[in-house]
CSV table of C-alpha atoms in Angstrom, one decimal:
chain,number,residue,atom,x,y,z
A,742,MET,CA,66.9,125.0,111.4
A,743,ASP,CA,64.6,128.0,111.4
A,744,SER,CA,61.9,127.0,113.9
A,745,GLU,CA,59.3,129.1,112.0
A,746,PHE,CA,59.7,127.0,108.8
A,747,GLU,CA,56.4,125.4,108.1
A,748,PRO,CA,56.7,122.8,105.3
A,749,SER,CA,54.2,122.2,102.6
A,750,ILE,CA,53.6,118.5,102.2
A,751,VAL,CA,51.5,117.1,99.5
A,752,GLY,CA,49.8,113.8,100.3
A,753,PHE,CA,48.3,111.5,97.7
A,754,PHE,CA,46.0,109.2,99.6
A,755,CYS,CA,44.1,106.3,98.1
A,756,ASN,CA,40.3,106.4,98.4
A,757,TRP,CA,39.8,103.1,100.1
A,758,CYS,CA,42.4,103.0,102.8
A,759,THR,CA,44.6,106.0,103.6
A,760,SER,CA,41.9,108.7,102.8
A,761,THR,CA,39.4,106.7,105.0
A,762,ALA,CA,42.0,106.6,107.7
A,763,ALA,CA,42.4,110.4,107.4
A,764,ASP,CA,38.6,110.7,107.8
A,765,LEU,CA,38.6,108.4,110.8
A,766,ALA,CA,41.4,110.4,112.3
A,767,GLY,CA,39.3,113.5,112.0
A,768,THR,CA,36.1,112.0,113.4
A,769,THR,CA,38.0,110.5,116.3
A,770,ARG,CA,39.7,113.9,116.9
A,771,LEU,CA,43.2,112.7,116.5
A,772,GLU,CA,45.5,115.7,115.7
A,773,TYR,CA,47.8,116.0,112.8
A,774,PRO,CA,49.6,119.0,111.4
A,775,PRO,CA,48.0,121.3,108.9
A,776,ASN,CA,51.1,121.1,106.8
A,777,ILE,CA,49.7,118.1,105.0
A,778,ARG,CA,47.7,119.0,101.8
A,779,PRO,CA,45.7,115.8,101.1
A,780,ILE,CA,44.7,114.8,97.6
A,781,ARG,CA,42.4,111.9,97.3
A,782,VAL,CA,43.2,109.5,94.5
A,783,MET,CA,41.3,106.3,93.7
A,784,CYS,CA,44.3,104.1,94.1
A,785,SER,CA,48.0,104.6,95.0
A,786,GLY,CA,48.6,102.7,91.7
A,787,MET,CA,47.2,105.6,89.7
A,788,VAL,CA,49.8,108.0,90.9
A,789,ASP,CA,52.2,108.5,88.0
A,790,PRO,CA,55.6,109.9,89.1
A,791,VAL,CA,54.7,113.1,87.1
A,792,TYR,CA,52.3,114.1,89.9
A,793,ILE,CA,55.0,113.8,92.5
A,794,LEU,CA,57.7,115.4,90.4
A,795,ARG,CA,55.3,118.3,89.6
A,796,ALA,CA,54.6,118.8,93.3
A,797,LEU,CA,58.3,118.8,94.2
A,798,LEU,CA,59.2,121.1,91.3
A,799,GLU,CA,56.4,123.5,92.2
A,800,GLY,CA,57.8,123.9,95.7
A,801,ALA,CA,56.4,121.1,97.9
A,802,ASP,CA,58.9,120.3,100.6
A,803,ALA,CA,57.8,116.7,100.6
A,804,VAL,CA,55.3,114.3,99.0
A,805,ILE,CA,53.7,111.4,100.8
A,806,LEU,CA,51.9,108.6,99.0
A,807,GLY,CA,49.5,106.6,101.1
A,808,GLY,CA,47.9,103.3,100.0
A,809,CYS,CA,46.4,100.2,101.3
A,810,GLU,CA,48.6,97.6,103.1
A,811,PRO,CA,50.3,95.3,100.5
A,812,GLY,CA,47.9,92.5,99.8
A,813,ASP,CA,44.9,94.7,100.7
A,814,CYS,CA,44.5,96.8,97.6
A,815,HIS,CA,40.9,97.5,96.6
A,816,TYR,CA,42.0,96.9,93.0
A,817,VAL,CA,44.0,93.8,94.0
A,818,SER,CA,47.5,95.0,93.0
A,819,GLY,CA,47.6,98.8,92.5
A,820,ASN,CA,49.7,99.4,95.6
A,821,TYR,CA,52.3,96.7,94.5
A,822,LYS,CA,52.6,98.6,91.2
A,823,ALA,CA,52.8,101.9,93.0
A,824,ARG,CA,55.7,100.4,95.1
A,825,ARG,CA,57.6,99.6,91.9
A,826,ARG,CA,56.9,103.0,90.4
A,827,MET,CA,58.0,104.8,93.6
A,828,THR,CA,61.1,102.7,93.7
A,829,ALA,CA,61.9,103.8,90.1
A,830,LEU,CA,61.2,107.5,91.1
A,831,LYS,CA,63.4,107.3,94.1
A,832,THR,CA,66.2,105.7,92.1
A,833,VAL,CA,66.0,108.4,89.5
A,834,LEU,CA,66.1,111.1,92.1
A,835,ASP,CA,68.9,109.4,94.0
A,836,THR,CA,71.1,108.9,90.9
A,837,LEU,CA,70.9,112.6,90.1
A,838,GLY,CA,71.6,113.6,93.7
A,839,LEU,CA,68.1,115.0,94.2
A,840,GLU,CA,66.8,114.4,97.7
A,841,ASN,CA,64.7,111.2,97.5
A,842,ASP,CA,64.0,111.3,101.2
A,843,ARG,CA,61.4,114.0,100.4
A,844,VAL,CA,59.3,111.3,98.9
A,845,TRP,CA,57.6,109.0,101.4
A,846,VAL,CA,55.5,105.9,100.8
A,847,ARG,CA,53.3,104.6,103.6
A,848,TRP,CA,50.7,101.9,103.8
A,849,ILE,CA,47.9,103.0,106.1
A,850,GLY,CA,44.7,100.8,106.3
A,851,ALA,CA,41.2,102.3,106.5
A,852,SER,CA,41.0,101.6,110.3
A,853,GLU,CA,44.5,102.8,111.1
A,854,ALA,CA,43.6,106.4,112.1
A,855,PRO,CA,46.3,106.4,114.8
A,856,LYS,CA,48.9,105.3,112.3
A,857,PHE,CA,47.7,108.0,109.9
A,858,ALA,CA,48.0,110.8,112.6
A,859,ARG,CA,51.4,109.4,113.8
A,860,THR,CA,52.8,109.3,110.2
A,861,MET,CA,51.7,112.8,109.4
A,862,ASN,CA,53.3,114.1,112.6
A,863,GLU,CA,56.4,112.1,111.8
A,864,ILE,CA,56.8,113.4,108.2
A,865,THR,CA,56.1,117.0,109.3
A,866,ALA,CA,58.7,116.8,112.1
A,867,GLU,CA,61.3,115.2,109.8
A,868,ILE,CA,60.8,117.7,107.0
A,869,LYS,CA,60.9,120.6,109.5
A,870,LYS,CA,64.3,119.3,110.6
A,871,LYS,CA,65.4,118.8,107.1
A,872,GLY,CA,64.5,122.4,106.0
A,873,PRO,CA,62.9,123.8,102.9
A,874,SER,CA,63.3,122.0,99.6
A,875,PRO,CA,66.0,123.6,97.5
A,876,LEU,CA,63.6,123.5,94.6
A,877,LYS,CA,61.2,125.8,96.4
A,878,GLU,CA,62.8,129.1,95.4
A,879,CYS,CA,64.1,127.7,92.1
A,880,TRP,CA,62.5,129.5,89.1
A,881,SER,CA,65.0,128.2,86.5
A,882,THR,CA,64.1,124.5,86.3
B,772,MET,CA,71.2,70.7,62.0
B,773,ALA,CA,73.9,73.3,61.4
B,774,THR,CA,73.6,76.4,63.5
B,775,ASP,CA,77.0,77.9,62.5
B,776,ALA,CA,78.4,78.4,59.0
B,777,ILE,CA,81.5,80.3,57.9
B,778,ILE,CA,80.9,82.2,54.7
B,779,GLU,CA,84.3,82.6,53.0
B,780,VAL,CA,85.1,85.6,50.9
B,781,SER,CA,88.1,86.3,48.8
B,782,GLU,CA,90.8,88.6,50.2
B,783,GLY,CA,89.4,92.0,51.2
B,784,LYS,CA,85.9,91.3,49.7
B,785,LEU,CA,83.9,91.2,53.0
B,786,ILE,CA,81.4,93.8,51.9
B,787,GLU,CA,80.8,92.0,48.6
B,788,GLY,CA,80.5,88.7,50.4
B,789,ILE,CA,77.9,90.1,52.8
B,790,ASN,CA,75.9,91.8,50.1
B,791,ASN,CA,76.0,88.7,48.0
B,792,LEU,CA,74.5,86.7,50.9
B,793,PHE,CA,71.6,89.1,51.2
B,794,GLY,CA,71.1,88.9,47.5
B,795,GLU,CA,70.8,85.2,47.8
B,796,LEU,CA,68.2,85.5,50.5
B,797,LEU,CA,66.0,87.4,48.1
B,798,LYS,CA,66.8,85.4,45.0
B,799,LYS,CA,66.1,82.1,46.7
B,800,GLY,CA,62.9,83.4,48.2
B,801,LEU,CA,64.0,82.8,51.7
B,802,VAL,CA,62.7,86.2,52.5
B,803,ASP,CA,60.3,88.2,50.4
B,804,ALA,CA,61.7,91.5,51.3
B,805,LEU,CA,64.6,93.0,53.2
B,806,LEU,CA,64.8,96.0,55.5
B,807,ILE,CA,68.5,96.8,55.1
B,808,PRO,CA,70.8,99.8,55.3
B,809,HIS,CA,71.4,101.1,51.8
B,810,GLU,CA,73.9,103.7,50.6
B,811,LEU,CA,72.3,106.8,49.3
B,812,PRO,CA,73.5,107.8,45.8
B,813,SER,CA,75.4,110.8,47.3
B,814,GLY,CA,77.4,108.5,49.5
B,815,ALA,CA,76.9,110.9,52.4
B,816,ASN,CA,74.5,108.7,54.4
B,817,VAL,CA,73.3,105.2,54.7
B,818,VAL,CA,69.6,104.7,55.5
B,819,GLN,CA,67.3,101.7,56.0
B,820,THR,CA,65.6,100.7,52.8
B,821,LEU,CA,62.8,98.2,52.2
B,822,ILE,CA,64.0,96.1,49.2
B,823,THR,CA,61.9,93.7,47.3
B,824,SER,CA,64.0,93.3,44.2
B,825,PRO,CA,67.4,91.5,44.2
B,826,GLU,CA,68.5,94.1,41.6
B,827,LYS,CA,68.6,96.7,44.3
B,828,ILE,CA,71.0,94.8,46.5
B,829,LYS,CA,74.0,96.3,44.6
B,830,SER,CA,74.3,99.3,46.8
B,831,ILE,CA,73.3,98.0,50.2
B,832,ASN,CA,75.8,98.6,53.0
B,833,PRO,CA,74.8,96.9,56.2
B,834,LEU,CA,78.3,97.3,57.5
B,835,ALA,CA,78.3,101.1,57.2
B,836,PRO,CA,79.1,102.5,60.7
B,837,VAL,CA,76.2,105.0,60.9
B,838,LEU,CA,72.9,104.9,62.7
B,839,PRO,CA,70.7,107.8,61.5
B,840,ILE,CA,67.7,106.5,63.4
B,841,ASN,CA,67.0,103.5,65.6
B,842,SER,CA,65.3,101.1,63.1
B,843,ALA,CA,63.1,99.6,65.8
B,844,ARG,CA,61.0,102.7,65.1
B,845,ILE,CA,60.7,101.7,61.5
B,846,VAL,CA,59.8,98.1,62.3
B,847,SER,CA,57.2,99.4,64.7
B,848,ALA,CA,55.7,101.7,62.0
B,849,MET,CA,55.6,98.8,59.6
B,850,THR,CA,54.1,96.2,61.8
B,851,LYS,CA,52.0,98.0,64.4
B,852,VAL,CA,48.8,98.2,62.3
B,853,ALA,CA,49.1,94.8,60.8
B,854,SER,CA,52.0,92.5,60.0
B,855,SER,CA,52.5,91.2,56.5
B,856,ALA,CA,51.8,87.7,55.3
B,857,LYS,CA,55.1,87.9,53.5
B,858,LYS,CA,58.4,87.3,55.2
B,859,ILE,CA,60.5,90.4,55.8
B,860,GLY,CA,64.1,90.1,56.8
B,861,VAL,CA,65.0,93.0,59.0
B,862,VAL,CA,68.7,93.8,59.4
B,863,LEU,CA,69.4,95.4,62.7
B,864,ARG,CA,72.2,96.4,65.0
B,865,PRO,CA,72.0,95.0,68.5
B,866,CYS,CA,70.6,98.2,70.0
B,867,GLU,CA,67.9,98.3,67.4
B,868,LEU,CA,67.0,94.7,68.0
B,869,ARG,CA,66.9,95.3,71.8
B,870,ALA,CA,64.7,98.3,71.3
B,871,LEU,CA,62.4,96.3,69.0
B,872,ILE,CA,62.0,93.7,71.7
B,873,GLU,CA,61.0,96.4,74.1
B,874,LEU,CA,58.5,97.9,71.6
B,875,VAL,CA,57.0,94.4,71.1
B,876,LYS,CA,56.5,94.2,74.9
B,877,LEU,CA,54.9,97.7,74.8
B,878,LYS,CA,52.6,96.4,72.1
B,879,GLN,CA,54.0,98.8,69.5
B,880,ALA,CA,55.4,96.2,67.1
B,881,SER,CA,54.9,92.6,66.0
B,882,LEU,CA,57.6,90.0,65.2
B,883,GLU,CA,55.1,88.0,63.1
B,884,ASN,CA,56.6,87.0,59.8
B,885,LEU,CA,59.8,88.9,60.5
B,886,VAL,CA,63.2,87.3,60.2
B,887,LEU,CA,65.4,89.1,62.6
B,888,ILE,CA,68.9,89.4,61.2
B,889,GLY,CA,71.4,90.8,63.6
B,890,MET,CA,74.7,92.3,62.7
B,891,ASP,CA,77.7,92.3,65.1
B,892,CYS,CA,78.3,95.9,65.8
B,893,PHE,CA,81.6,97.6,66.5
B,894,GLY,CA,80.0,101.0,66.8
B,895,THR,CA,78.8,103.9,64.6
B,896,TYR,CA,79.9,107.5,63.8
B,897,SER,CA,77.5,110.4,64.0
B,898,VAL,CA,75.7,111.1,60.8
B,899,CYS,CA,77.8,114.3,60.4
B,900,ASP,CA,81.1,112.6,60.9
B,901,TYR,CA,80.0,109.8,58.5
B,902,GLY,CA,79.2,112.4,55.8
B,903,LYS,CA,82.5,114.1,56.4
B,904,PHE,CA,84.6,110.9,56.2
B,905,ALA,CA,82.7,109.9,53.1
B,906,LYS,CA,83.7,113.2,51.4
B,907,GLU,CA,87.3,113.2,52.6
B,908,GLY,CA,87.9,109.5,52.0
B,909,PRO,CA,88.8,106.7,52.6
B,910,SER,CA,85.2,105.5,52.9
B,911,PRO,CA,83.9,105.3,56.4
B,912,THR,CA,83.1,101.7,56.0
B,913,GLN,CA,86.7,101.0,55.1
B,914,ARG,CA,87.9,103.1,58.0
B,915,PHE,CA,85.7,101.2,60.3
B,916,LEU,CA,86.8,97.8,58.9
B,917,ASP,CA,90.5,98.7,59.3
B,918,ASN,CA,89.8,99.6,62.9
B,919,ALA,CA,87.8,96.5,63.5
B,920,LYS,CA,90.6,94.4,62.1
B,921,SER,CA,93.2,96.1,64.3
B,922,GLY,CA,91.0,95.5,67.3
B,923,LYS,CA,91.1,99.1,68.4
B,924,ASP,CA,88.1,101.3,69.0
B,925,ASP,CA,88.0,104.4,67.0
B,926,PRO,CA,87.9,107.4,69.3
B,927,LEU,CA,85.6,109.1,66.8
B,928,LEU,CA,82.8,106.5,67.3
B,929,ARG,CA,79.8,108.0,69.1
B,930,GLU,CA,80.2,107.9,72.8
B,931,ALA,CA,77.2,105.7,73.1
B,932,CYS,CA,78.9,103.1,71.0
B,933,GLN,CA,82.2,103.4,72.8
B,934,ILE,CA,80.6,102.4,76.0
B,935,CYS,CA,78.1,99.8,74.6
B,936,GLU,CA,78.6,96.3,75.9
B,937,TYR,CA,76.1,94.8,73.5
B,938,SER,CA,78.2,94.3,70.4
B,939,VAL,CA,76.6,90.9,69.7
B,940,PRO,CA,72.9,90.8,68.8
B,941,ILE,CA,70.5,89.2,71.3
B,942,ASN,CA,67.3,87.6,70.1
B,943,ALA,CA,68.2,87.5,66.4
B,944,ASP,CA,67.1,84.5,64.3
B,945,LEU,CA,70.3,84.9,62.3
B,946,THR,CA,73.4,86.7,63.3
B,947,ILE,CA,76.2,87.9,61.0
B,948,GLY,CA,79.2,87.5,63.2
B,949,LEU,CA,82.2,89.7,62.7
B,950,ILE,CA,83.9,89.8,66.1
B,951,GLY,CA,86.8,87.4,66.4
B,952,MET,CA,86.7,86.6,62.7
B,953,ASP,CA,89.5,87.1,60.2
B,954,LEU,CA,87.6,89.7,58.2
B,955,ASN,CA,89.9,89.3,55.2
B,956,LYS,CA,88.7,85.7,54.9
B,957,GLY,CA,85.0,85.6,55.8
B,958,PHE,CA,82.3,86.0,58.4
B,959,LEU,CA,80.1,83.8,60.6
B,960,LEU,CA,76.5,83.1,60.0
B,961,HIS,CA,74.9,81.9,63.2
B,962,ALA,CA,71.3,80.6,63.5
B,963,ALA,CA,69.8,80.9,66.9
B,964,THR,CA,66.2,79.8,66.1
B,965,LYS,CA,64.3,77.4,63.9
B,966,GLU,CA,63.7,80.3,61.5
B,967,GLY,CA,67.5,81.0,61.3
B,968,GLU,CA,68.1,77.3,60.7
B,969,ARG,CA,65.6,77.3,57.9
B,970,ILE,CA,67.5,80.0,56.2
B,971,LEU,CA,70.9,78.4,56.7
B,972,GLU,CA,69.5,75.3,55.2
B,973,GLY,CA,67.9,77.2,52.3
B,974,LEU,CA,71.2,78.9,51.6
B,975,GLY,CA,72.9,75.5,51.4
B,976,VAL,CA,75.9,76.7,53.3
B,977,LYS,CA,78.4,74.3,54.9
B,978,ALA,CA,78.4,73.9,58.6
B,979,GLY,CA,81.5,75.2,60.3
B,980,SER,CA,82.8,76.5,63.6
B,981,ILE,CA,85.3,79.0,64.7
B,982,GLN,CA,87.8,79.3,67.5
B,983,GLY,CA,88.4,82.3,69.5
B,984,ARG,CA,85.1,84.2,68.8
B,985,GLN,CA,83.9,84.1,72.4
B,986,GLU,CA,87.3,85.3,73.7
B,987,ALA,CA,87.3,88.2,71.3
B,988,ILE,CA,83.8,89.1,72.4
B,989,ASP,CA,84.7,88.9,76.0
B,990,LYS,CA,87.7,91.1,75.4
B,991,LEU,CA,85.7,93.8,73.6
B,992,VAL,CA,82.9,93.7,76.2
B,993,ALA,CA,85.4,94.1,79.1
B,994,GLN,CA,87.0,97.0,77.3
B,995,ARG,CA,83.6,98.7,76.8
B,996,ILE,CA,82.4,98.1,80.3
B,997,LYS,CA,85.6,99.7,81.6
B,998,ARG,CA,85.0,102.8,79.5
B,999,ARG,CA,81.3,102.8,80.4
B,1000,ASP,CA,82.1,102.9,84.1
B,1001,GLU,CA,84.5,105.7,83.5
B,1002,VAL,CA,81.7,107.6,81.8
B,1003,PHE,CA,79.4,106.8,84.7
B,1004,ALA,CA,81.9,108.2,87.2
B,1005,ARG,CA,82.4,111.3,85.2
B,1006,THR,CA,78.7,111.8,84.7
B,1007,ILE,CA,78.0,111.5,88.5
B,1008,GLU,CA,80.9,114.0,89.1
B,1009,GLN,CA,79.4,116.5,86.7
B,1010,THR,CA,75.7,116.1,87.3
B,1011,HIS,CA,75.1,115.0,90.9
B,1012,GLY,CA,73.0,117.4,92.9
B,1013,LEU,CA,70.7,120.2,92.0
B,1014,ASP,CA,73.5,122.8,91.9
B,1015,LYS,CA,75.2,120.8,89.1
B,1016,LEU,CA,72.1,119.5,87.4
B,1017,LEU,CA,70.6,122.9,86.7
B,1018,PRO,CA,73.6,124.1,84.7
B,1019,VAL,CA,73.6,120.8,82.8
B,1020,PHE,CA,70.1,121.4,81.7
B,1021,ALA,CA,70.5,125.1,81.2
B,1022,PRO,CA,71.0,124.9,77.4
B,1023,CYS,CA,67.9,122.8,77.0
B,1024,ILE,CA,65.3,124.6,74.9
B,1025,ASN,CA,62.5,122.1,75.4
B,1026,CYS,CA,62.5,121.0,71.7
B,1027,HIS,CA,61.8,117.5,72.8
B,1028,ASN,CA,64.1,116.2,70.0
B,1029,CYS,CA,65.6,113.7,72.4
B,1030,ARG,CA,62.2,112.2,73.0
B,1031,ASP,CA,61.4,112.1,69.3
B,1032,ALA,CA,64.7,110.2,68.5
B,1033,CYS,CA,64.2,107.8,71.4
B,1034,PRO,CA,63.0,104.3,70.1
B,1035,ILE,CA,61.3,103.6,73.4
B,1036,CYS,CA,59.3,106.9,73.8
B,1037,TYR,CA,56.3,105.7,71.7
B,1038,CYS,CA,53.3,107.5,73.2
B,1039,LYS,CA,51.1,108.9,70.5
B,1040,GLU,CA,50.3,111.8,72.7
B,1041,CYS,CA,53.1,112.6,75.1
B,1042,PHE,CA,52.0,114.1,78.4
B,1043,PHE,CA,54.2,117.1,77.6
B,1044,ASP,CA,52.2,117.7,74.4
B,1045,SER,CA,48.9,117.4,76.3
B,1046,PRO,CA,46.4,120.1,77.2
B,1047,THR,CA,47.9,120.0,80.7
B,1048,PHE,CA,50.5,122.5,79.3
B,1049,GLU,CA,48.1,124.6,77.4
B,1050,LEU,CA,47.5,127.3,79.9
B,1051,GLU,CA,45.8,130.7,79.8
B,1052,ALA,CA,48.1,133.6,80.4
B,1053,ASP,CA,46.9,134.1,84.0
B,1054,LYS,CA,47.9,130.6,84.9
B,1055,TYR,CA,51.4,131.4,83.7
B,1056,LEU,CA,51.3,134.6,85.7
B,1057,GLY,CA,50.1,132.6,88.7
B,1058,ARG,CA,53.0,130.2,88.4
B,1059,ALA,CA,55.5,133.1,87.9
B,1060,SER,CA,54.2,135.1,90.8
B,1061,LYS,CA,54.9,132.3,93.2
B,1062,ARG,CA,58.6,132.8,92.8
B,1063,GLY,CA,58.7,136.1,91.1
B,1064,ALA,CA,59.8,134.6,87.8
B,1065,LEU,CA,59.2,131.5,85.7
B,1066,ARG,CA,61.6,130.0,83.1
B,1067,MET,CA,60.0,130.0,79.7
B,1068,PRO,CA,59.2,127.7,78.0
B,1069,THR,CA,58.3,126.0,81.3
B,1070,ASP,CA,59.0,122.6,82.8
B,1071,THR,CA,62.4,121.7,81.3
B,1072,LEU,CA,63.7,119.7,84.2
B,1073,PHE,CA,60.2,118.2,84.7
B,1074,PHE,CA,60.3,116.9,81.1
B,1075,HIS,CA,63.6,115.1,81.5
B,1076,LEU,CA,62.8,113.7,85.0
B,1077,THR,CA,59.5,112.4,83.7
B,1078,ARG,CA,61.1,110.8,80.7
B,1079,LEU,CA,63.6,109.1,82.9
B,1080,ASN,CA,60.8,107.7,85.0
B,1081,HIS,CA,58.7,106.6,82.0
B,1082,MET,CA,61.3,105.0,79.8
B,1083,GLY,CA,64.5,104.6,81.8
B,1084,VAL,CA,64.1,100.9,82.6
B,1085,SER,CA,63.8,100.2,78.9
B,1086,CYS,CA,66.7,102.5,77.7
B,1087,VAL,CA,68.9,100.4,75.4
B,1088,GLY,CA,71.6,103.1,75.3
B,1089,CYS,CA,71.5,103.7,71.5
B,1090,GLY,CA,72.5,107.3,72.2
B,1091,LEU,CA,70.3,108.8,69.5
B,1092,CYS,CA,68.8,111.3,72.1
B,1093,GLN,CA,72.3,112.8,72.2
B,1094,GLU,CA,72.5,113.0,68.4
B,1095,ALA,CA,69.2,114.8,68.4
B,1096,CYS,CA,70.1,117.5,70.9
B,1097,PRO,CA,70.9,120.8,69.3
B,1098,ASN,CA,72.6,122.2,72.3
B,1099,ASP,CA,74.8,119.3,73.5
B,1100,VAL,CA,73.0,118.7,76.8
B,1101,PRO,CA,74.6,115.4,77.9
B,1102,VAL,CA,71.2,113.6,77.8
B,1103,PHE,CA,72.8,110.3,76.8
B,1104,ASP,CA,75.2,110.3,79.7
B,1105,ILE,CA,72.4,111.0,82.1
B,1106,PHE,CA,69.9,108.5,80.6
B,1107,ARG,CA,72.4,105.7,80.3
B,1108,LEU,CA,73.5,106.2,83.9
B,1109,VAL,CA,70.0,106.4,85.4
B,1110,GLY,CA,68.8,103.7,83.1
B,1111,SER,CA,71.5,101.3,84.2
B,1112,ARG,CA,70.7,102.0,87.9
B,1113,LEU,CA,67.0,101.4,87.3
B,1114,GLN,CA,67.7,98.2,85.3
B,1115,LYS,CA,69.9,97.0,88.2
B,1116,VAL,CA,67.2,97.7,90.8
B,1117,PHE,CA,64.7,95.6,88.8
B,1118,ASP,CA,67.3,93.0,87.6
B,1119,TYR,CA,66.2,93.8,84.1
B,1120,VAL,CA,68.0,94.1,80.8
B,1121,PRO,CA,66.0,95.8,78.1
B,1122,GLY,CA,65.8,93.6,75.0
B,1123,ARG,CA,67.1,90.5,76.8
B,1124,SER,CA,63.9,88.4,76.6
B,1125,LEU,CA,60.4,88.7,75.3
B,1126,GLU,CA,59.2,86.7,78.2
B,1127,GLU,CA,60.5,89.0,80.9
B,1128,GLU,CA,57.8,91.4,81.8
B,1129,LEU,CA,58.4,95.1,81.8
B,1130,PRO,CA,59.4,96.0,85.4
B,1131,LEU,CA,56.7,98.7,85.8
B,1132,THR,CA,53.9,96.5,84.7
B,1133,THR,CA,54.5,93.7,87.1
B,1134,PHE,CA,55.5,93.2,90.8
B,1135,LYS,CA,56.4,90.6,93.4
B,1136,ALA,CA,54.5,90.5,96.6
B,1137,ASN,CA,57.7,90.2,98.7
B,1138,GLU,CA,60.1,92.9,97.5
B,1139,LEU,CA,61.1,96.4,98.0
B,1140,GLU,CA,59.8,96.5,101.5
B,1141,GLU,CA,62.2,99.4,102.4
B,1142,VAL,CA,60.3,101.7,100.0
B,1143,GLY,CA,57.0,101.8,102.0
B,1144,HIS,CA,55.9,100.5,105.4
């Protein structure tokens, strides 16, 4: 694949865990690629599939949803519900032959800065390998 | 207590027999009102009607093979604000009953003081076909009965009906059973709840049982499932992948009729009617300039994908989205296929049980671990 391809990856990170991990990664000077466009949300459980679909249809090459580890949700069960919603979203995309591997879900706790940096490196590398989303140039959706 | 009764009718008088039964329900005060399909004077359509007077029973036609709208919507409209203290018998097809159960779970309808009367359903014609057959004759109801008696599915039934495996009502208090019955001689009345038994008792009908009904149901269901799977295979073939999906949605004009006809899409303000989509011209230009062009009206695929996500798990497959599409986008095929996949993932059957929680409002701690780690 074109080595110059720099993917745009939208990240929805929960306030209490994954966003905090992102901050910690920054303050401890762990490096992760600038391809990630983080959006802080109060809980992974508030991310309706519309946000993710919109990002993909508007040309994001991938979307990653980050929440607290199962069992650790600040609102008790938001991430469990997010997991069901993302399962539904991935099922819809898969059934229609749209690439559901451009939607990632990861549980990254507030103290897991290294996991945060590692995951962001991983998704960026994977999507670089995969290439641009076919929806990117698509004006006729 | 009897739960099954055979209501005998004289040769070829099934319609009269069924109508007579509903008349009795009103006359004997077993229900105070009926919501029941009623022939319009022109004969060109049959619509749900709320009947309080036994006089008006004369031209009801609950057998008419037509489904102008999913009556779960009507029951929702009638019971959402407050249910009546009076008993209302609502006569519904299986897909309407299943949609109603979903709407109750979505807190959009109440079953209080309703008597759910389910009709075995062989399928329905489109409203247009129904009107056409009514004009040409023989009557669509007769045509449908002849087909039902011969055990063959009419190829002119709506596709949704041809692939529907829910011909027998679930969750009805009282079921009017037609499948596996000798329709020249009578029909089955089956009570599944205390409420249903109360009515059987009130009617004073004799207990009876029939042979061969289950076999006939199994045979019909097997036939429908086979056809359903053929439609699924065809739909995947025709829609799988962005290159195929875009042409499929090309004729969509964003009228949102499919949503308006859907019994499950209940939101008072749909996201797609929200101010999110009220943009100043420069925002449109901004979106256009990213790719050099922007399809107008915008967000066609976005609309359908979102609707699949929001209501797919509860899709009962009534197919009225398809009837509502002015441009023949195969919305039903896509929604039924995606819905069935979603329902399989969550082991959920819409309308199966009031106790089963809606999949997207609940969770298990140990599940779906492959989705996130």
